[in-house]
């Protein structure tokens, strides 16, 4: 006995009525999040022949520059952690304080963004 599987022939995938009626939504170029740079690498500093004071000074300057460039993103991430932590609290005061901290950090982040270029 040989069994044969009969499958329907593939039809072209039709777009749903909803995708036909809604226009494609494009994110404006100025609204895309800024790419972050990784932390400065410590290995070249460890391998160089410069004095330890110079190495520490250069690393400190690089780290300060990185923090200054990414301050908004750091604040936003800290606020996200606060909001996530708020969901685990049973005390209503802790929950509200953490939730407000998360919301305020997102406000600070969006206020720190440059004005959109239209």
C-alpha positions as a LaTeX table, in Angstrom:
\begin{tabular}{lrrr}
\hline
Residue & $x$ (\AA) & $y$ (\AA) & $z$ (\AA) \\
\hline
Unk1 & 0.00 & 0.00 & 0.00 \\
Unk2 & 1.40 & 3.35 & $-1.05$ \\
Unk3 & 0.10 & 6.48 & 0.56 \\
Unk4 & 0.06 & 9.64 & $-1.40$ \\
Unk5 & $-0.19$ & 13.00 & 0.28 \\
Unk6 & $-2.28$ & 15.46 & $-1.62$ \\
Unk7 & $-1.42$ & 19.04 & $-0.82$ \\
Unk8 & $-3.14$ & 22.11 & $-2.18$ \\
Unk9 & $-1.17$ & 24.09 & $-4.70$ \\
Unk10 & 0.49 & 27.19 & $-3.34$ \\
Unk11 & $-1.31$ & 30.39 & $-4.13$ \\
Unk12 & 0.29 & 33.78 & $-4.09$ \\
Unk13 & 0.16 & 35.23 & $-0.64$ \\
Unk14 & $-2.46$ & 37.93 & $-0.74$ \\
Unk15 & $-2.10$ & 41.03 & 1.35 \\
Unk16 & $-4.75$ & 41.47 & 3.96 \\
Unk17 & $-7.29$ & 44.25 & 3.64 \\
Unk18 & $-5.68$ & 46.01 & 6.58 \\
Unk19 & $-2.24$ & 46.21 & 4.99 \\
Unk20 & $-3.82$ & 47.60 & 1.82 \\
Unk21 & $-5.64$ & 50.36 & 3.66 \\
Unk22 & $-2.89$ & 51.45 & 6.01 \\
Unk23 & 0.06 & 53.34 & 4.52 \\
Unk24 & 3.54 & 52.15 & 5.25 \\
Unk25 & 4.86 & 53.91 & 8.29 \\
Unk26 & 8.43 & 55.11 & 7.94 \\
Unk27 & 10.49 & 56.25 & 10.87 \\
Unk28 & 11.98 & 59.67 & 10.19 \\
Unk29 & 15.73 & 59.65 & 9.99 \\
Unk30 & 16.15 & 62.09 & 12.86 \\
Unk31 & 14.05 & 59.91 & 15.18 \\
Unk32 & 16.26 & 56.83 & 14.95 \\
Unk33 & 18.27 & 56.23 & 18.14 \\
Unk34 & 21.91 & 57.24 & 18.12 \\
Unk35 & 24.43 & 54.45 & 17.85 \\
Unk36 & 26.40 & 54.06 & 21.04 \\
Unk37 & 30.13 & 53.62 & 21.16 \\
Unk38 & 31.58 & 50.83 & 23.31 \\
Unk39 & 33.56 & 51.63 & 26.43 \\
Unk40 & 37.23 & 52.47 & 25.82 \\
Unk41 & 39.36 & 49.35 & 25.66 \\
Unk42 & 41.77 & 48.92 & 28.56 \\
Unk43 & 44.11 & 46.38 & 26.88 \\
Unk44 & 46.17 & 48.88 & 24.81 \\
Unk45 & 46.63 & 50.96 & 27.93 \\
Unk46 & 47.94 & 47.95 & 29.84 \\
Unk47 & 50.35 & 47.01 & 27.05 \\
Unk48 & 51.85 & 50.46 & 26.40 \\
Unk49 & 55.13 & 51.71 & 27.89 \\
Unk50 & 53.70 & 55.00 & 29.18 \\
Unk51 & 53.80 & 55.75 & 32.85 \\
Unk52 & 50.91 & 54.49 & 34.92 \\
Unk53 & 49.87 & 58.05 & 35.73 \\
Unk54 & 49.58 & 58.96 & 32.04 \\
Unk55 & 47.69 & 55.74 & 31.32 \\
Unk56 & 45.24 & 56.35 & 34.14 \\
Unk57 & 44.78 & 59.97 & 33.07 \\
Unk58 & 44.09 & 59.01 & 29.43 \\
Unk59 & 41.71 & 56.24 & 30.45 \\
Unk60 & 39.90 & 58.61 & 32.81 \\
Unk61 & 39.55 & 61.21 & 30.04 \\
Unk62 & 38.26 & 58.60 & 27.58 \\
Unk63 & 35.81 & 57.25 & 30.15 \\
Unk64 & 34.55 & 60.74 & 31.02 \\
Unk65 & 34.12 & 61.54 & 27.31 \\
Unk66 & 32.17 & 58.29 & 26.78 \\
Unk67 & 29.91 & 58.99 & 29.77 \\
Unk68 & 29.30 & 62.55 & 28.57 \\
Unk69 & 28.35 & 61.34 & 25.05 \\
Unk70 & 26.04 & 58.60 & 26.34 \\
Unk71 & 24.58 & 60.29 & 29.44 \\
Unk72 & 21.02 & 60.31 & 28.08 \\
Unk73 & 21.11 & 56.62 & 27.23 \\
Unk74 & 22.58 & 55.76 & 30.64 \\
Unk75 & 19.78 & 57.73 & 32.35 \\
Unk76 & 17.14 & 56.04 & 30.19 \\
Unk77 & 18.51 & 52.57 & 30.97 \\
Unk78 & 18.64 & 53.32 & 34.71 \\
Unk79 & 15.02 & 54.48 & 34.53 \\
Unk80 & 14.04 & 51.32 & 32.68 \\
Unk81 & 15.59 & 49.24 & 35.45 \\
Unk82 & 13.66 & 51.30 & 38.03 \\
Unk83 & 10.39 & 50.73 & 36.16 \\
Unk84 & 11.09 & 47.02 & 35.85 \\
Unk85 & 11.94 & 46.82 & 39.55 \\
Unk86 & 8.69 & 48.62 & 40.39 \\
Unk87 & 6.73 & 45.64 & 39.06 \\
Unk88 & 8.33 & 43.39 & 41.69 \\
Unk89 & 7.38 & 45.60 & 44.68 \\
Unk90 & 4.41 & 44.91 & 46.91 \\
Unk91 & 4.69 & 48.17 & 48.87 \\
Unk92 & 2.68 & 50.81 & 47.01 \\
Unk93 & 5.01 & 53.65 & 48.01 \\
Unk94 & 8.07 & 51.86 & 46.62 \\
Unk95 & 6.14 & 50.95 & 43.48 \\
Unk96 & 5.05 & 54.52 & 42.82 \\
Unk97 & 8.47 & 56.02 & 43.59 \\
Unk98 & 10.26 & 53.60 & 41.27 \\
Unk99 & 7.65 & 54.05 & 38.56 \\
Unk100 & 7.91 & 57.85 & 38.78 \\
Unk101 & 11.70 & 57.64 & 38.66 \\
Unk102 & 11.51 & 55.54 & 35.50 \\
Unk103 & 9.04 & 57.93 & 33.88 \\
Unk104 & 11.07 & 61.00 & 34.81 \\
Unk105 & 14.23 & 59.44 & 33.44 \\
Unk106 & 12.54 & 58.90 & 30.08 \\
Unk107 & 11.39 & 62.54 & 30.14 \\
Unk108 & 14.98 & 63.64 & 30.83 \\
Unk109 & 16.22 & 61.43 & 28.00 \\
Unk110 & 13.77 & 62.85 & 25.45 \\
Unk111 & 14.49 & 66.40 & 26.58 \\
Unk112 & 18.22 & 65.79 & 26.11 \\
Unk113 & 17.73 & 64.81 & 22.44 \\
Unk114 & 18.46 & 67.48 & 19.83 \\
Unk115 & 15.49 & 69.15 & 18.19 \\
Unk116 & 14.13 & 67.25 & 15.16 \\
Unk117 & 15.20 & 68.56 & 11.78 \\
Unk118 & 12.14 & 68.97 & 9.61 \\
\hline
\end{tabular}
